[in-house]
Amino acid sequence: MGALSSILWAFWYILPAYFANASPVVLGGGRPIDGGRNWRDGRRILGDGKTWRGFFGGVAAGTLVGVIQYFITPGFYGSLKTALLLAFLLSFGALVGDLVGSFIKRRLNLPRGYPAVGLDQLGFLISALAFAYPVKTVSSGQMLALLILTPLIHWSANYFAYKMGWKSVPW
Ligand code: CTP
Ligand code: MG
Ligand code: K
């Protein structure tokens, strides 16, 4: 496998996590997961930016992407069941990682929407890779490529969402 094709397969592998992470911007809203409650430091547990609708909408969107991917490249997954489980774990992992990131941001007293370089771009990715690992993984070189390139894609996608008026800040 050439370097370029190896990187493209890595993106194909991680795609459900990207969709899971991005779709809450349009699917989210409503009741926050922390129910408006504070942590013992007096600040919100997660904040208003983490909603149930965003969480489950993101998991559903990412899992659906995996099903579509199966019909495009069935050989990459082996079976629909594997593709489904992989996409679910990548999506669920991405959104759990996103919640952990917000929990850490609130403990650092960063308000909702405030950028946390590194955490915002890599938290969901590392968590997605970890959750999906038992079902299917990529090589360490491919993981390294994803760790380096994901922040660039994350930034571009958020800038696009900002320009489209879906987000109030470009990060
Ligand atoms: N979102 C949601 N539910 C989630 C994750 C995201 O509804 N579980 C929506 C919210 O409208 C959120 C937007 O997607 O504002 C962008 O997500 P993100 O950048 O992760 O949240 P932030 O608003 O930046 O909040 P935080 O500071 O906690 O990261
Ligand atoms: Mg944000
Ligand atoms: K985030």
Short mmCIF file of C-alpha atoms and ligand atoms in Angstrom, two decimals:
data_model
loop_
_atom_site.label_atom_id
_atom_site.label_comp_id
_atom_site.label_asym_id
_atom_site.label_seq_id
_atom_site.Cartn_x
_atom_site.Cartn_y
_atom_site.Cartn_z
CA MET A 1 0.00 0.00 0.00
CA GLY A 2 1.43 3.40 -1.00
CA ALA A 3 1.62 6.25 1.49
CA LEU A 4 -1.21 8.21 -0.13
CA SER A 5 -3.54 5.24 -0.38
CA SER A 6 -2.70 4.35 3.22
CA ILE A 7 -3.71 7.84 4.38
CA LEU A 8 -6.91 7.74 2.30
CA TRP A 9 -7.89 4.41 3.89
CA ALA A 10 -7.23 5.92 7.31
CA PHE A 11 -9.68 8.73 6.51
CA TRP A 12 -12.21 6.22 5.19
CA TYR A 13 -11.85 4.28 8.44
CA ILE A 14 -12.34 7.33 10.71
CA LEU A 15 -15.12 9.00 8.66
CA PRO A 16 -18.02 8.00 11.01
CA ALA A 17 -16.20 9.71 13.89
CA TYR A 18 -15.87 12.92 11.88
CA PHE A 19 -19.60 12.89 11.06
CA ALA A 20 -20.51 12.09 14.66
CA ASN A 21 -18.38 14.97 15.88
CA ALA A 22 -19.64 17.52 13.34
CA SER A 23 -23.36 16.73 13.04
CA PRO A 24 -24.44 17.93 16.54
CA VAL A 25 -23.86 21.47 15.31
CA VAL A 26 -26.99 21.05 13.16
CA LEU A 27 -28.77 18.22 15.02
CA GLY A 28 -28.18 19.40 18.58
CA GLY A 29 -30.21 21.59 20.90
CA GLY A 30 -32.71 21.17 23.67
CA ARG A 31 -32.04 19.65 27.05
CA PRO A 32 -28.38 19.66 28.11
CA ILE A 33 -26.93 16.30 29.22
CA ASP A 34 -25.90 17.72 32.61
CA GLY A 35 -29.49 18.95 33.14
CA GLY A 36 -28.12 22.41 33.97
CA ARG A 37 -26.37 21.11 37.09
CA ASN A 38 -23.07 22.28 38.50
CA TRP A 39 -20.00 20.31 39.61
CA ARG A 40 -18.66 20.78 43.12
CA ASP A 41 -16.49 23.70 41.93
CA GLY A 42 -19.71 25.62 41.29
CA ARG A 43 -19.34 25.53 37.50
CA ARG A 44 -21.41 23.54 35.04
CA ILE A 45 -20.62 19.83 34.74
CA LEU A 46 -20.60 19.93 30.91
CA GLY A 47 -22.44 23.09 29.84
CA ASP A 48 -25.26 23.96 27.46
CA GLY A 49 -23.19 22.97 24.39
CA LYS A 50 -23.62 19.23 25.18
CA THR A 51 -27.20 18.11 24.55
CA TRP A 52 -28.93 14.72 24.39
CA ARG A 53 -30.16 15.47 20.89
CA GLY A 54 -26.64 16.34 19.75
CA PHE A 55 -25.27 13.19 21.35
CA PHE A 56 -27.77 10.69 19.95
CA GLY A 57 -28.12 12.56 16.66
CA GLY A 58 -24.35 12.38 16.26
CA VAL A 59 -24.21 8.67 17.09
CA ALA A 60 -27.03 7.99 14.60
CA ALA A 61 -25.44 10.11 11.84
CA GLY A 62 -22.03 8.50 12.25
CA THR A 63 -23.48 4.99 12.34
CA LEU A 64 -25.50 5.68 9.19
CA VAL A 65 -22.32 6.84 7.44
CA GLY A 66 -20.77 3.46 8.29
CA VAL A 67 -23.67 1.60 6.68
CA ILE A 68 -23.28 3.65 3.50
CA GLN A 69 -19.52 2.99 3.57
CA TYR A 70 -20.18 -0.75 3.78
CA PHE A 71 -22.13 -0.69 0.53
CA ILE A 72 -19.32 1.26 -1.19
CA THR A 73 -16.41 -0.86 0.11
CA PRO A 74 -17.81 -4.12 1.57
CA GLY A 75 -14.39 -5.78 1.40
CA PHE A 76 -12.90 -3.22 3.80
CA TYR A 77 -15.33 -4.33 6.53
CA GLY A 78 -15.97 -7.98 5.72
CA SER A 79 -19.59 -7.90 6.87
CA LEU A 80 -22.39 -5.39 7.41
CA LYS A 81 -22.43 -6.34 11.08
CA THR A 82 -18.77 -5.40 11.44
CA ALA A 83 -19.28 -2.12 9.57
CA LEU A 84 -22.26 -1.24 11.76
CA LEU A 85 -20.51 -2.09 15.02
CA LEU A 86 -17.34 -0.25 13.95
CA ALA A 87 -19.26 2.89 12.92
CA PHE A 88 -21.26 2.82 16.14
CA LEU A 89 -18.13 2.52 18.30
CA LEU A 90 -16.28 5.23 16.34
CA SER A 91 -19.29 7.57 16.70
CA PHE A 92 -20.06 6.76 20.33
CA GLY A 93 -16.36 7.04 21.18
CA ALA A 94 -16.09 10.40 19.42
CA LEU A 95 -19.03 11.84 21.36
CA VAL A 96 -17.89 10.42 24.70
CA GLY A 97 -14.48 11.98 24.05
CA ASP A 98 -16.22 15.27 23.26
CA LEU A 99 -18.06 15.13 26.61
CA VAL A 100 -14.82 14.41 28.47
CA GLY A 101 -13.29 17.41 26.68
CA SER A 102 -16.12 19.69 27.80
CA PHE A 103 -15.88 18.36 31.35
CA ILE A 104 -12.17 19.26 31.40
CA LYS A 105 -12.85 22.68 29.83
CA ARG A 106 -15.45 23.51 32.49
CA ARG A 107 -13.01 22.47 35.27
CA LEU A 108 -10.47 24.86 33.72
CA ASN A 109 -13.17 27.55 33.86
CA LEU A 110 -13.37 27.91 30.06
CA PRO A 111 -16.85 29.03 28.98
CA ARG A 112 -18.97 27.11 26.47
CA GLY A 113 -17.60 27.47 22.96
CA TYR A 114 -14.22 28.68 24.11
CA PRO A 115 -11.50 26.97 22.05
CA ALA A 116 -9.15 24.52 23.77
CA VAL A 117 -6.41 23.79 21.25
CA GLY A 118 -5.59 20.09 21.18
CA LEU A 119 -8.54 18.97 23.27
CA ASP A 120 -11.15 20.17 20.75
CA GLN A 121 -9.41 18.62 17.74
CA LEU A 122 -7.91 15.44 19.17
CA GLY A 123 -10.06 14.43 22.16
CA PHE A 124 -12.85 12.98 20.03
CA LEU A 125 -10.33 11.32 17.67
CA ILE A 126 -8.31 9.54 20.36
CA SER A 127 -11.48 8.40 22.10
CA ALA A 128 -12.99 7.13 18.81
CA LEU A 129 -9.81 5.19 17.98
CA ALA A 130 -9.80 3.65 21.47
CA PHE A 131 -13.47 2.58 21.44
CA ALA A 132 -13.22 1.06 17.94
CA TYR A 133 -9.87 -0.65 18.55
CA PRO A 134 -11.28 -4.08 19.56
CA VAL A 135 -13.35 -4.36 16.35
CA LYS A 136 -11.01 -2.93 13.72
CA THR A 137 -8.02 -0.62 13.88
CA VAL A 138 -5.45 1.04 11.62
CA SER A 139 -1.64 0.91 11.66
CA SER A 140 0.36 3.17 13.97
CA GLY A 141 1.53 5.13 10.90
CA GLN A 142 -2.08 5.69 9.86
CA MET A 143 -2.97 6.78 13.40
CA LEU A 144 -0.09 9.26 13.34
CA ALA A 145 -1.34 10.66 10.01
CA LEU A 146 -4.84 11.07 11.50
CA LEU A 147 -3.44 12.81 14.60
CA ILE A 148 -1.52 15.26 12.42
CA LEU A 149 -4.17 15.90 9.75
CA THR A 150 -7.36 15.90 11.86
CA PRO A 151 -6.71 19.34 13.46
CA LEU A 152 -6.37 20.84 9.96
CA ILE A 153 -9.62 19.22 8.80
CA HIS A 154 -11.35 20.14 12.05
CA TRP A 155 -10.38 23.75 11.63
CA SER A 156 -11.48 23.86 7.95
CA ALA A 157 -14.81 22.17 8.71
CA ASN A 158 -15.56 24.57 11.56
CA TYR A 159 -14.61 27.57 9.46
CA PHE A 160 -17.00 26.31 6.77
CA ALA A 161 -19.78 25.84 9.37
CA TYR A 162 -19.13 29.37 10.63
CA LYS A 163 -19.31 30.80 7.10
CA MET A 164 -22.56 28.89 6.56
CA GLY A 165 -23.99 30.49 9.70
CA TRP A 166 -24.30 27.14 11.55
CA LYS A 167 -21.80 28.18 14.21
CA SER A 168 -21.30 31.57 15.84
CA VAL A 169 -17.51 31.17 16.11
CA PRO A 170 -15.05 29.79 13.52
CA TRP A 171 -13.66 27.03 15.87
N1 CTP B 1 -23.68 19.97 20.35
C1 CTP B 1 -24.77 19.39 21.00
N2 CTP B 1 -24.59 18.23 21.71
C2 CTP B 1 -23.37 17.63 21.78
C3 CTP B 1 -22.27 18.21 21.13
C4 CTP B 1 -22.46 19.39 20.43
O1 CTP B 1 -25.89 19.90 20.93
N3 CTP B 1 -23.25 16.48 22.47
C5 CTP B 1 -23.92 21.21 19.56
C6 CTP B 1 -24.04 22.43 20.46
O2 CTP B 1 -24.95 23.33 19.86
C7 CTP B 1 -22.62 22.99 20.43
C8 CTP B 1 -22.23 22.71 18.98
O3 CTP B 1 -22.83 21.45 18.68
O4 CTP B 1 -22.55 24.35 20.74
C9 CTP B 1 -20.73 22.66 18.74
O5 CTP B 1 -20.12 21.61 19.47
P1 CTP B 1 -18.81 21.84 20.33
O6 CTP B 1 -17.86 22.75 19.62
O7 CTP B 1 -18.33 20.50 20.74
O8 CTP B 1 -19.40 22.55 21.64
P2 CTP B 1 -19.11 23.98 22.28
O9 CTP B 1 -20.32 24.83 22.13
O10 CTP B 1 -17.81 24.50 21.79
O11 CTP B 1 -18.99 23.67 23.85
P3 CTP B 1 -17.71 23.26 24.70
O12 CTP B 1 -17.06 24.54 25.13
O13 CTP B 1 -18.29 22.48 25.83
O14 CTP B 1 -16.82 22.42 23.83
MG MG B 2 -16.48 24.17 20.29
K K B 3 -15.71 19.81 21.02
#
